[in-house]
Short mmCIF file of C-alpha atoms in Angstrom, two decimals:
data_model
loop_
_atom_site.label_atom_id
_atom_site.label_comp_id
_atom_site.label_asym_id
_atom_site.label_seq_id
_atom_site.Cartn_x
_atom_site.Cartn_y
_atom_site.Cartn_z
CA MET B 1 -2.99 -2.86 11.35
CA LYS B 2 -1.89 0.01 13.90
CA LYS B 3 -2.61 3.41 13.00
CA ILE B 4 0.18 5.33 10.84
CA THR B 5 2.08 7.91 12.60
CA CYS B 6 2.74 10.69 10.62
CA LEU B 7 4.68 14.38 10.69
CA ILE B 8 3.52 17.72 8.84
CA ALA B 9 6.04 20.10 7.76
CA ASP B 10 4.89 23.48 6.35
CA ASP B 11 6.01 26.93 6.98
CA GLU B 12 2.49 28.17 5.85
CA PRO B 13 0.43 28.22 9.29
CA MET B 14 -2.82 28.07 7.19
CA ALA B 15 -1.61 25.19 5.35
CA LEU B 16 -0.27 23.56 8.62
CA ASN B 17 -3.23 23.89 10.60
CA LEU B 18 -5.68 22.57 7.43
CA ILE B 19 -3.43 19.21 6.95
CA GLU B 20 -3.33 18.90 10.84
CA SER B 21 -7.34 18.90 10.73
CA TYR B 22 -7.21 16.45 7.82
CA VAL B 23 -4.88 14.22 9.65
CA LEU B 24 -7.11 14.41 13.15
CA LYS B 25 -10.43 13.07 11.12
CA THR B 26 -9.03 10.56 9.15
CA PRO B 27 -8.96 7.24 11.90
CA PHE B 28 -6.08 5.56 10.45
CA LEU B 29 -3.65 8.27 11.04
CA GLU B 30 -2.10 9.37 14.50
CA LEU B 31 -0.33 13.02 14.41
CA LYS B 32 3.21 12.93 16.02
CA ALA B 33 4.33 16.41 15.45
CA LYS B 34 3.63 19.43 13.34
CA CYS B 35 6.54 21.74 12.13
CA ASN B 36 7.19 24.91 11.02
CA ASN B 37 9.91 23.72 8.51
CA ALA B 38 12.29 21.33 7.68
CA ILE B 39 14.72 21.93 10.11
CA GLU B 40 12.18 21.77 13.20
CA ALA B 41 10.67 18.27 11.51
CA MET B 42 14.56 17.12 11.60
CA GLN B 43 14.87 17.66 15.27
CA VAL B 44 11.66 15.91 16.03
CA LEU B 45 13.06 12.99 14.11
CA GLU B 46 16.29 13.04 16.19
CA GLU B 47 13.85 12.15 19.05
CA GLN B 48 11.04 10.20 17.74
CA LYS B 49 12.09 7.24 15.38
CA ASP B 50 9.11 5.57 14.79
CA ILE B 51 7.48 7.85 12.51
CA ASP B 52 5.90 6.46 9.22
CA LEU B 53 4.68 8.88 6.84
CA PHE B 54 6.01 12.60 6.72
CA PHE B 55 3.35 15.15 4.92
CA LEU B 56 6.31 17.42 3.55
CA ASP B 57 5.89 21.20 1.71
CA ILE B 58 8.40 21.31 -0.82
CA GLN B 59 9.35 25.02 -0.76
CA MET B 60 10.37 25.95 2.87
CA PRO B 61 13.39 27.71 4.12
CA ASP B 62 16.81 26.74 4.72
CA LEU B 63 16.05 23.07 3.88
CA THR B 64 13.28 22.19 1.22
CA GLY B 65 11.05 19.21 1.58
CA LEU B 66 13.01 17.63 -1.32
CA GLU B 67 16.15 17.91 0.72
CA PHE B 68 14.82 16.87 3.64
CA SER B 69 12.84 13.63 2.39
CA LYS B 70 16.13 12.22 1.19
CA LEU B 71 17.37 12.36 5.01
CA LEU B 72 14.25 10.07 6.11
CA PRO B 73 14.57 6.42 7.31
CA GLN B 74 14.36 3.86 4.50
CA ASN B 75 11.30 2.40 5.75
CA SER B 76 9.45 5.94 6.05
CA ARG B 77 7.17 7.45 3.12
CA VAL B 78 6.54 10.84 1.72
CA ILE B 79 3.44 12.85 0.42
CA PHE B 80 4.29 16.20 -1.12
CA THR B 81 2.25 19.29 -0.46
CA THR B 82 3.13 22.34 -2.63
CA ALA B 83 1.36 25.28 -5.05
CA PHE B 84 4.00 24.54 -7.32
CA ASP B 85 3.24 21.55 -10.14
CA GLN B 86 6.71 21.89 -11.58
CA TYR B 87 7.80 19.95 -8.78
CA ALA B 88 5.95 16.78 -9.22
CA ILE B 89 7.97 14.63 -11.02
CA ASP B 90 10.98 15.59 -9.01
CA GLY B 91 8.80 14.58 -6.08
CA TYR B 92 8.32 10.87 -7.64
CA LYS B 93 12.54 10.74 -8.06
CA VAL B 94 12.64 10.28 -4.11
CA ASN B 95 10.02 7.84 -4.05
CA ALA B 96 6.85 9.85 -2.69
CA LEU B 97 3.89 7.96 -2.39
CA ASP B 98 1.88 11.11 -3.78
CA TYR B 99 1.80 14.54 -4.44
CA LEU B 100 -0.85 16.93 -3.36
CA LEU B 101 -1.26 20.29 -5.18
CA LYS B 102 -2.73 23.44 -3.23
CA PRO B 103 -5.26 23.82 -2.40
CA PHE B 104 -6.70 20.39 -2.01
CA ASP B 105 -9.58 19.25 -0.35
CA TYR B 106 -10.29 16.49 2.10
CA ASN B 107 -11.27 14.08 -0.53
CA GLU B 108 -7.98 14.32 -2.23
CA PHE B 109 -5.98 13.94 1.14
CA LEU B 110 -7.98 10.88 2.17
CA ASN B 111 -7.08 9.27 -1.30
CA ALA B 112 -2.94 9.86 -0.84
CA SER B 113 -3.48 8.87 2.87
CA THR B 114 -5.31 5.62 1.85
CA LYS B 115 -2.19 4.86 -0.74
CA ALA B 116 -0.37 5.05 2.30
CA ARG B 117 -2.42 2.64 4.44
CA ASN B 118 -2.31 0.22 1.07
CA TYR B 119 1.62 0.56 1.07
CA PHE B 120 2.25 0.26 4.83
CA GLU B 121 -0.54 -2.94 5.04
CA SER B 122 1.65 -4.36 2.18
CA GLN B 123 4.99 -4.17 3.89
CA GLN B 124 3.51 -5.05 7.18
CA THR B 125 5.17 -8.59 8.31
CA ILE B 126 2.62 -11.10 9.03
CA SER B 127 1.15 -11.62 12.64
CA VAL B 128 3.60 -13.17 15.35
CA ALA B 129 1.99 -16.62 14.92
CA LYS B 130 2.20 -16.87 11.54
CA PRO B 131 5.94 -16.91 10.78
CA GLU B 132 5.86 -20.22 12.79
CA ARG B 133 3.43 -21.68 10.00
CA LYS B 134 5.08 -24.43 8.06
CA GLN B 135 1.42 -25.30 6.39
CA GLU B 136 1.89 -25.09 2.64
CA PHE B 137 -1.58 -25.69 2.00
CA PHE B 138 -5.26 -25.50 3.23
CA PHE B 139 -8.47 -26.55 2.85
CA VAL B 140 -11.84 -25.19 1.07
CA LYS B 141 -15.07 -26.47 0.72
CA SER B 142 -16.25 -26.54 -2.87
CA GLU B 143 -19.46 -28.55 -4.63
CA TYR B 144 -19.92 -30.45 -1.33
CA LYS B 145 -16.00 -31.61 -1.23
CA GLN B 146 -13.14 -30.68 0.79
CA ILE B 147 -10.53 -29.66 -1.38
CA LYS B 148 -6.56 -29.33 -0.75
CA ILE B 149 -5.28 -25.74 -2.22
CA ASN B 150 -1.31 -25.42 -2.31
CA PHE B 151 -0.01 -21.86 -1.75
CA SER B 152 2.63 -22.93 -4.70
CA GLU B 153 -0.37 -23.75 -7.32
CA ILE B 154 -2.49 -20.55 -6.70
CA LEU B 155 -2.10 -18.13 -9.90
CA TYR B 156 -4.72 -15.61 -8.53
CA ILE B 157 -7.87 -14.97 -6.66
CA GLU B 158 -11.12 -13.18 -7.12
CA GLY B 159 -13.53 -11.92 -5.11
CA LEU B 160 -17.30 -12.31 -5.74
CA LYS B 161 -19.12 -10.63 -2.73
CA ASP B 162 -19.26 -13.59 -0.58
CA TYR B 163 -17.29 -15.81 -2.48
CA VAL B 164 -13.95 -16.67 -3.88
CA LYS B 165 -12.71 -17.89 -6.53
CA ILE B 166 -9.35 -19.70 -6.81
CA TYR B 167 -7.21 -19.98 -9.84
CA LEU B 168 -4.81 -22.50 -9.86
CA LYS B 169 -1.84 -23.77 -12.22
CA ASP B 170 -3.22 -26.15 -14.54
CA ASN B 171 -6.39 -26.57 -13.52
CA PRO B 172 -8.43 -25.13 -16.34
CA LYS B 173 -11.62 -24.39 -13.84
CA PRO B 174 -11.25 -22.27 -10.64
CA ILE B 175 -12.49 -23.19 -7.19
CA LEU B 176 -15.23 -21.35 -5.77
CA THR B 177 -16.17 -21.21 -2.50
CA LEU B 178 -17.95 -19.45 0.26
CA MET B 179 -15.41 -16.92 1.82
CA SER B 180 -14.84 -12.98 1.56
CA LEU B 181 -11.56 -12.01 -0.07
CA LYS B 182 -10.59 -10.08 2.87
CA LYS B 183 -10.84 -13.59 5.40
CA LEU B 184 -8.76 -15.55 2.76
CA GLU B 185 -6.01 -12.64 2.30
CA GLU B 186 -5.48 -12.81 6.29
CA GLU B 187 -4.58 -16.34 5.51
CA LEU B 188 -2.13 -16.26 2.73
CA PRO B 189 1.32 -15.54 3.40
CA SER B 190 1.80 -11.94 2.46
CA ASP B 191 5.23 -12.37 1.10
CA ASN B 192 4.20 -14.68 -1.28
CA PHE B 193 0.83 -12.80 -2.13
CA MET B 194 -0.48 -9.28 -2.78
CA ARG B 195 -3.62 -7.34 -3.24
CA ILE B 196 -3.83 -5.19 -6.64
CA HIS B 197 -7.40 -4.70 -6.68
CA ARG B 198 -10.48 -4.52 -4.41
CA SER B 199 -11.50 -7.92 -6.28
CA PHE B 200 -7.95 -9.41 -6.96
CA ILE B 201 -5.15 -11.23 -4.73
CA ILE B 202 -2.39 -12.10 -7.44
CA GLY B 203 0.59 -14.84 -6.62
CA LEU B 204 3.85 -12.43 -6.94
CA ASP B 205 5.92 -15.43 -8.39
CA LYS B 206 3.38 -15.92 -11.02
CA ILE B 207 3.65 -12.40 -12.66
CA GLU B 208 4.81 -12.86 -16.18
CA ALA B 209 4.64 -9.29 -17.08
CA ILE B 210 3.31 -5.82 -16.30
CA GLU B 211 1.63 -4.28 -19.06
CA ARG B 212 0.47 -0.50 -18.38
CA ASN B 213 -2.01 -1.19 -15.52
CA HIS B 214 -2.37 -4.82 -15.81
CA ILE B 215 -0.99 -8.09 -14.49
CA ILE B 216 -0.28 -10.62 -16.96
CA ILE B 217 -0.06 -14.29 -15.11
CA GLU B 218 -0.87 -17.17 -17.65
CA LYS B 219 -2.05 -14.83 -20.64
CA GLU B 220 -4.86 -13.44 -18.37
CA GLN B 221 -4.70 -9.40 -17.55
CA ILE B 222 -5.62 -8.55 -14.65
CA ALA B 223 -5.98 -4.61 -13.51
CA ILE B 224 -4.26 -3.15 -10.99
CA ALA B 225 -6.15 -0.44 -8.80
CA PRO B 226 -4.67 3.18 -8.46
CA ASN B 227 -4.66 2.57 -4.46
CA TYR B 228 -2.75 -0.35 -4.66
CA LYS B 229 -0.21 0.38 -7.54
CA ASP B 230 2.52 2.08 -5.23
CA ALA B 231 2.84 -1.16 -3.22
CA LEU B 232 3.21 -3.23 -5.90
CA MET B 233 5.80 -0.99 -8.07
CA GLU B 234 7.85 -0.96 -4.46
CA TYR B 235 7.80 -4.72 -4.77
CA ILE B 236 8.83 -4.53 -8.30
CA GLY B 237 11.60 -2.06 -7.87
CA ARG B 238 13.08 -4.43 -4.92
CA LYS B 239 13.12 -7.29 -7.45
CA SER B 240 14.77 -5.50 -10.51
CA LEU B 241 18.24 -5.65 -11.48
#
């Protein structure tokens, strides 16, 4: 995946410089601009339309970070930074990916940025070659046989270090094959499957319910890891009435 382009807006020079240093040491982020207020950020946005992620202080003069966030393109995302925790609920009302309470350290910043990376990875379309693929199945080697796996029959997939277990509809025994979960994820159509945990990929159309921090598929409870939850809830939101 390409680097996530980002903009920082904060009217406190020390905070602005600190966040800049955090961005520059994070390999999957690319700093496009840093601004002293939301008005300046709005001017940058007029010239640069390709900014993915905005780190916004909430309390800024003339135009607050919350107000500015409502003007952003639909496909961009926000991580709010502020010293006032009463703004947290308001931050999530505008679909913020995360909320950093000042003062925050690099580890907290990295956790929030990783949420952003997971979100954008889940939204990224399949590579140029993949949309042309009409194949609805693949083969894996298991128990000295080549077994055909139909995408439509996959309930979920569990990663076990160098192996994966593929759980299929109407098949009581999972298929165990020597393959990394990451490798298999690259071959799956991303509009039908999503990783929700370091060890699990689910078939999106097989979700029966979401209960607290678990997905229910065929009576099995599969944990949703915090770093993957935002992308999943974004998908659920798009499918909700």
